[in-house]
PDB file of C-alpha atoms in Angstrom:
ATOM      1  CA  MET A   1     -13.823  -7.788 -12.710  1.00  0.00           C
ATOM      2  CA  ILE A   2     -11.007  -5.660 -11.851  1.00  0.00           C
ATOM      3  CA  ASN A   3     -13.891  -2.711 -11.656  1.00  0.00           C
ATOM      4  CA  GLU A   4     -16.377  -4.756  -9.970  1.00  0.00           C
ATOM      5  CA  LYS A   5     -13.601  -6.107  -7.121  1.00  0.00           C
ATOM      6  CA  LEU A   6     -12.746  -2.305  -6.431  1.00  0.00           C
ATOM      7  CA  LYS A   7     -16.417  -1.284  -6.272  1.00  0.00           C
ATOM      8  CA  ASP A   8     -17.004  -4.019  -3.726  1.00  0.00           C
ATOM      9  CA  LEU A   9     -13.795  -2.753  -1.953  1.00  0.00           C
ATOM     10  CA  ALA A  10     -15.228   0.405  -1.587  1.00  0.00           C
ATOM     11  CA  LYS A  11     -18.198  -0.252  -0.406  1.00  0.00           C
ATOM     12  CA  LYS A  12     -16.196  -2.016   2.463  1.00  0.00           C
ATOM     13  CA  PHE A  13     -14.491   0.337   3.418  1.00  0.00           C
ATOM     14  CA  GLU A  14     -17.334   3.554   2.670  1.00  0.00           C
ATOM     15  CA  ALA A  15     -15.155   5.170  -0.052  1.00  0.00           C
ATOM     16  CA  GLU A  16     -15.228   6.932  -2.503  1.00  0.00           C
ATOM     17  CA  LEU A  17     -14.144   5.627  -5.875  1.00  0.00           C
ATOM     18  CA  SER A  18     -13.346   7.377  -9.542  1.00  0.00           C
ATOM     19  CA  HIS A  19     -11.836   5.676 -12.274  1.00  0.00           C
ATOM     20  CA  GLN A  20     -10.485   7.352 -15.189  1.00  0.00           C
ATOM     21  CA  ASP A  21      -9.516   5.320 -18.833  1.00  0.00           C
ATOM     22  CA  ILE A  22      -7.078   7.444 -20.665  1.00  0.00           C
ATOM     23  CA  LYS A  23      -4.778   6.785 -24.165  1.00  0.00           C
ATOM     24  CA  VAL A  24      -1.402   7.753 -24.076  1.00  0.00           C
ATOM     25  CA  SER A  25       0.765   7.655 -26.813  1.00  0.00           C
ATOM     26  CA  GLY A  26       2.880   4.551 -27.068  1.00  0.00           C
ATOM     27  CA  ILE A  27       5.781   3.184 -29.299  1.00  0.00           C
ATOM     28  CA  VAL A  28       5.283   3.594 -33.772  1.00  0.00           C
ATOM     29  CA  GLY A  29       2.368   5.293 -33.626  1.00  0.00           C
ATOM     30  CA  ARG A  30       0.344   2.793 -31.119  1.00  0.00           C
ATOM     31  CA  TYR A  31      -1.821   3.532 -28.087  1.00  0.00           C
ATOM     32  CA  VAL A  32      -1.388   2.806 -24.519  1.00  0.00           C
ATOM     33  CA  ARG A  33      -4.809   2.701 -22.527  1.00  0.00           C
ATOM     34  CA  ILE A  34      -4.702   3.492 -18.999  1.00  0.00           C
ATOM     35  CA  SER A  35      -6.942   3.029 -16.248  1.00  0.00           C
ATOM     36  CA  ILE A  36      -6.513   4.748 -12.869  1.00  0.00           C
ATOM     37  CA  TYR A  37      -9.128   3.862  -9.848  1.00  0.00           C
ATOM     38  CA  ARG A  38      -8.981   6.521  -7.211  1.00  0.00           C
ATOM     39  CA  LEU A  39     -10.328   5.453  -3.393  1.00  0.00           C
ATOM     40  CA  LYS A  40     -10.902   7.944  -0.871  1.00  0.00           C
ATOM     41  CA  ILE A  41     -11.360   6.222   2.527  1.00  0.00           C
ATOM     42  CA  PRO A  42     -12.068   8.614   5.610  1.00  0.00           C
ATOM     43  CA  TYR A  43     -11.416   7.079   8.457  1.00  0.00           C
ATOM     44  CA  LYS A  44     -11.373   8.372  12.611  1.00  0.00           C
ATOM     45  CA  GLY A  45     -10.717  12.054  10.739  1.00  0.00           C
ATOM     46  CA  TYR A  46      -8.099  11.103   7.896  1.00  0.00           C
ATOM     47  CA  GLU A  47      -8.363  10.207   4.929  1.00  0.00           C
ATOM     48  CA  ILE A  48      -6.600   7.186   3.336  1.00  0.00           C
ATOM     49  CA  GLN A  49      -6.030   7.908  -0.540  1.00  0.00           C
ATOM     50  CA  VAL A  50      -5.110   5.155  -3.057  1.00  0.00           C
ATOM     51  CA  LYS A  51      -4.379   5.692  -6.754  1.00  0.00           C
ATOM     52  CA  PHE A  52      -4.422   1.769  -8.499  1.00  0.00           C
ATOM     53  CA  GLU A  53      -3.259   2.629 -11.704  1.00  0.00           C
ATOM     54  CA  LEU A  54      -3.186  -0.042 -14.861  1.00  0.00           C
ATOM     55  CA  GLY A  55      -2.160   0.224 -18.105  1.00  0.00           C
ATOM     56  CA  ASN A  56       1.315   1.039 -18.245  1.00  0.00           C
ATOM     57  CA  HIS A  57       3.072   1.528 -14.757  1.00  0.00           C
ATOM     58  CA  ASN A  58       0.564  -1.127 -13.264  1.00  0.00           C
ATOM     59  CA  ILE A  59       1.575   0.252  -9.753  1.00  0.00           C
ATOM     60  CA  CYS A  60      -0.365   1.086  -6.307  1.00  0.00           C
ATOM     61  CA  GLU A  61      -0.231   4.138  -4.205  1.00  0.00           C
ATOM     62  CA  ILE A  62      -1.356   4.568  -1.011  1.00  0.00           C
ATOM     63  CA  LYS A  63      -1.294   8.901   0.547  1.00  0.00           C
ATOM     64  CA  THR A  64      -2.078   9.910   4.073  1.00  0.00           C
ATOM     65  CA  ALA A  65      -1.274  12.912   6.111  1.00  0.00           C
ATOM     66  CA  LEU A  66      -1.155  12.400   9.682  1.00  0.00           C
ATOM     67  CA  ASN A  67      -1.339  16.091  10.202  1.00  0.00           C
ATOM     68  CA  GLN A  68       0.651  17.175  13.264  1.00  0.00           C
ATOM     69  CA  LYS A  69       0.657  13.694  15.299  1.00  0.00           C
ATOM     70  CA  TYR A  70       4.012  11.747  15.255  1.00  0.00           C
ATOM     71  CA  ILE A  71       4.996   8.241  14.758  1.00  0.00           C
ATOM     72  CA  PRO A  72       8.485   7.817  13.525  1.00  0.00           C
ATOM     73  CA  ASP A  73      10.026   7.068  11.019  1.00  0.00           C
ATOM     74  CA  PHE A  74       9.910   3.330   9.173  1.00  0.00           C
ATOM     75  CA  GLU A  75      10.394   1.675   6.586  1.00  0.00           C
ATOM     76  CA  ILE A  76       9.256  -1.460   5.372  1.00  0.00           C
ATOM     77  CA  THR A  77       9.744  -3.709   1.909  1.00  0.00           C
ATOM     78  CA  SER A  78      10.029  -7.101   1.239  1.00  0.00           C
ATOM     79  CA  ARG A  79      12.930  -9.710   0.451  1.00  0.00           C
ATOM     80  CA  ASN A  80      13.428 -11.374  -2.454  1.00  0.00           C
ATOM     81  CA  HIS A  81      11.743 -14.663  -2.846  1.00  0.00           C
ATOM     82  CA  PHE A  82      14.720 -16.268  -4.544  1.00  0.00           C
ATOM     83  CA  ILE A  83      16.834 -15.496  -2.116  1.00  0.00           C
ATOM     84  CA  ASN A  84      14.662 -16.033   0.779  1.00  0.00           C
ATOM     85  CA  LEU A  85      14.354 -19.691  -0.109  1.00  0.00           C
ATOM     86  CA  PHE A  86      18.066 -20.227   0.473  1.00  0.00           C
ATOM     87  CA  LEU A  87      17.620 -18.238   4.008  1.00  0.00           C
ATOM     88  CA  GLY A  88      15.234 -19.611   5.315  1.00  0.00           C
ATOM     89  CA  LYS A  89      13.372 -16.790   7.473  1.00  0.00           C
ATOM     90  CA  LYS A  90       9.786 -16.571   8.491  1.00  0.00           C
ATOM     91  CA  ASN A  91       8.586 -13.236   7.506  1.00  0.00           C
ATOM     92  CA  MET A  92       9.345 -11.977   3.956  1.00  0.00           C
ATOM     93  CA  LEU A  93       8.527  -8.329   5.039  1.00  0.00           C
ATOM     94  CA  ILE A  94      11.714  -5.861   6.108  1.00  0.00           C
ATOM     95  CA  VAL A  95      10.610  -3.575   8.974  1.00  0.00           C
ATOM     96  CA  LYS A  96      13.089  -1.036   9.824  1.00  0.00           C
ATOM     97  CA  SER A  97      12.568   2.093  12.676  1.00  0.00           C
ATOM     98  CA  ASP A  98      14.995   3.876  14.969  1.00  0.00           C
ATOM     99  CA  ASP A  99      12.354   3.098  17.609  1.00  0.00           C
ATOM    100  CA  THR A 100      12.805  -0.520  18.445  1.00  0.00           C
ATOM    101  CA  ASN A 101       9.431  -0.472  20.215  1.00  0.00           C
ATOM    102  CA  TYR A 102       7.268   0.274  17.099  1.00  0.00           C
ATOM    103  CA  GLU A 103       9.159  -1.659  15.552  1.00  0.00           C
ATOM    104  CA  GLU A 104       7.705  -4.355  17.464  1.00  0.00           C
ATOM    105  CA  PHE A 105       4.649  -2.487  16.666  1.00  0.00           C
ATOM    106  CA  LEU A 106       4.642  -2.279  13.159  1.00  0.00           C
ATOM    107  CA  LEU A 107       5.802  -6.249  12.653  1.00  0.00           C
ATOM    108  CA  GLN A 108       2.884  -6.989  14.666  1.00  0.00           C
ATOM    109  CA  SER A 109       0.221  -5.076  11.604  1.00  0.00           C
ATOM    110  CA  THR A 110       1.648  -7.020   9.161  1.00  0.00           C
ATOM    111  CA  LEU A 111       0.941  -9.953  11.068  1.00  0.00           C
ATOM    112  CA  ASN A 112      -2.668  -8.812  11.750  1.00  0.00           C
ATOM    113  CA  SER A 113      -3.362  -6.611   8.413  1.00  0.00           C
ATOM    114  CA  GLY A 114      -2.186  -9.830   6.416  1.00  0.00           C
ATOM    115  CA  LEU A 115       0.755  -7.526   4.587  1.00  0.00           C
ATOM    116  CA  GLU A 116       2.888 -10.865   5.516  1.00  0.00           C
ATOM    117  CA  SER A 117       1.019 -13.558   4.332  1.00  0.00           C
ATOM    118  CA  ILE A 118       0.262 -11.940   1.143  1.00  0.00           C
ATOM    119  CA  ALA A 119       3.972 -11.135   0.780  1.00  0.00           C
ATOM    120  CA  LYS A 120       4.298 -15.011   1.370  1.00  0.00           C
ATOM    121  CA  GLU A 121       1.721 -15.931  -1.160  1.00  0.00           C
ATOM    122  CA  ASN A 122       2.283 -13.596  -3.715  1.00  0.00           C
ATOM    123  CA  SER A 123       5.226 -11.814  -5.155  1.00  0.00           C
ATOM    124  CA  PHE A 124       4.025  -8.662  -3.322  1.00  0.00           C
ATOM    125  CA  GLU A 125       6.765  -6.279  -2.219  1.00  0.00           C
ATOM    126  CA  PRO A 126       5.820  -2.819  -1.319  1.00  0.00           C
ATOM    127  CA  ASN A 127       7.402  -0.029  -0.228  1.00  0.00           C
ATOM    128  CA  ILE A 128       5.727   1.773   2.795  1.00  0.00           C
ATOM    129  CA  TYR A 129       7.239   4.442   5.021  1.00  0.00           C
ATOM    130  CA  ALA A 130       6.899   6.934   7.278  1.00  0.00           C
ATOM    131  CA  ILE A 131       8.517  10.406   6.676  1.00  0.00           C
ATOM    132  CA  LYS A 132       8.142  14.066   7.711  1.00  0.00           C
ATOM    133  CA  GLU A 133       7.679  16.888   5.568  1.00  0.00           C
ATOM    134  CA  ARG A 134       7.056  20.675   6.799  1.00  0.00           C
ATOM    135  CA  ASN A 135       6.050  19.465  10.808  1.00  0.00           C
ATOM    136  CA  ILE A 136       3.343  17.080   8.726  1.00  0.00           C
ATOM    137  CA  GLN A 137       3.648  13.095   9.119  1.00  0.00           C
ATOM    138  CA  HIS A 138       2.964  11.449   5.818  1.00  0.00           C
ATOM    139  CA  LEU A 139       2.379   7.529   5.665  1.00  0.00           C
ATOM    140  CA  ASN A 140       3.493   6.405   1.695  1.00  0.00           C
ATOM    141  CA  ALA A 141       3.170   3.096   0.433  1.00  0.00           C
ATOM    142  CA  GLU A 142       4.014   1.996  -3.412  1.00  0.00           C
ATOM    143  CA  TYR A 143       4.291  -1.444  -4.997  1.00  0.00           C
ATOM    144  CA  SER A 144       3.710  -2.537  -8.327  1.00  0.00           C
ATOM    145  CA  LEU A 145       0.866  -4.054  -9.069  1.00  0.00           C
ATOM    146  CA  GLN A 146       2.639  -7.342 -11.193  1.00  0.00           C
ATOM    147  CA  LEU A 147       0.874  -9.943  -8.552  1.00  0.00           C
ATOM    148  CA  LYS A 148      -2.136 -12.212  -8.692  1.00  0.00           C
ATOM    149  CA  ASP A 149      -3.562 -11.168  -5.686  1.00  0.00           C
ATOM    150  CA  LYS A 150      -4.185  -7.392  -6.483  1.00  0.00           C
ATOM    151  CA  ILE A 151      -7.157  -6.841  -4.585  1.00  0.00           C
ATOM    152  CA  GLY A 152      -6.105  -7.975  -1.332  1.00  0.00           C
ATOM    153  CA  SER A 153      -2.537  -6.653  -1.367  1.00  0.00           C
ATOM    154  CA  LEU A 154      -4.522  -3.467  -1.597  1.00  0.00           C
ATOM    155  CA  GLU A 155      -6.885  -4.733   1.148  1.00  0.00           C
ATOM    156  CA  ALA A 156      -4.507  -5.588   3.590  1.00  0.00           C
ATOM    157  CA  THR A 157      -2.631  -2.446   2.710  1.00  0.00           C
ATOM    158  CA  ILE A 158      -5.510  -0.415   3.781  1.00  0.00           C
ATOM    159  CA  LYS A 159      -5.930  -2.719   7.270  1.00  0.00           C
ATOM    160  CA  PHE A 160      -2.524  -1.714   7.756  1.00  0.00           C
ATOM    161  CA  TYR A 161      -3.153   1.571   7.838  1.00  0.00           C
ATOM    162  CA  LYS A 162      -6.309   1.185   9.777  1.00  0.00           C
ATOM    163  CA  LEU A 163      -3.916   0.014  12.520  1.00  0.00           C
ATOM    164  CA  ILE A 164      -1.293   2.357  12.642  1.00  0.00           C
ATOM    165  CA  ILE A 165      -4.162   5.432  12.697  1.00  0.00           C
ATOM    166  CA  ASP A 166      -6.038   3.338  15.349  1.00  0.00           C
ATOM    167  CA  ASN A 167      -2.473   4.145  17.681  1.00  0.00           C
ATOM    168  CA  LEU A 168      -2.270   7.318  16.730  1.00  0.00           C
TER     169      LEU A 168
END
C-alpha cells in the first residue's frame, strides 16, 4: 500500500523512484526486513533527494544542495503535543532564525506547504535546518515515520522545499 502511494507521489512530482528491500540480522537470530525508498525530485535546476526507510529506524531524510545560493541558517522543530495542550500555542512548529524577515517567510511557508497542519493532526516532529558546508548551502530534514500520515508529511515537506527554492 505504501509502495503504491509513493509511486503516485513520484508521478505527481515527476520524480525518479527506487526501492530496495534488505534483511539485516536482528536479536537472537531473527532478521529485520527493511524497505528503503528513494526519490529524486528535479526542481528548477536542483535535486531534492528523499530517503524513506521503513522497518528498522522508520525515518525519512530529505536533502538538497542549494549550491552557491545563500539563505540564512535556520531550524524548524515541533512543540511537544502534550505540553502544547497546556500552553495553547496556535503553531505546533517552532521556527528559529537570526534573520527575522526570513523567519517570517519560513513561518508562512510552513503554513502554505501544509507542514503546520500535518504537525497539528499527527505526531509529526520534523527537524528541518539549513547549514553551510564548504561554501555550499544545504537544506536537510529528518523526521520519524511513526505517524499516521506518512505520505502527507512527505508531500508537505517537499512543497516546503519547493517554496524555499522559489524564494532563492
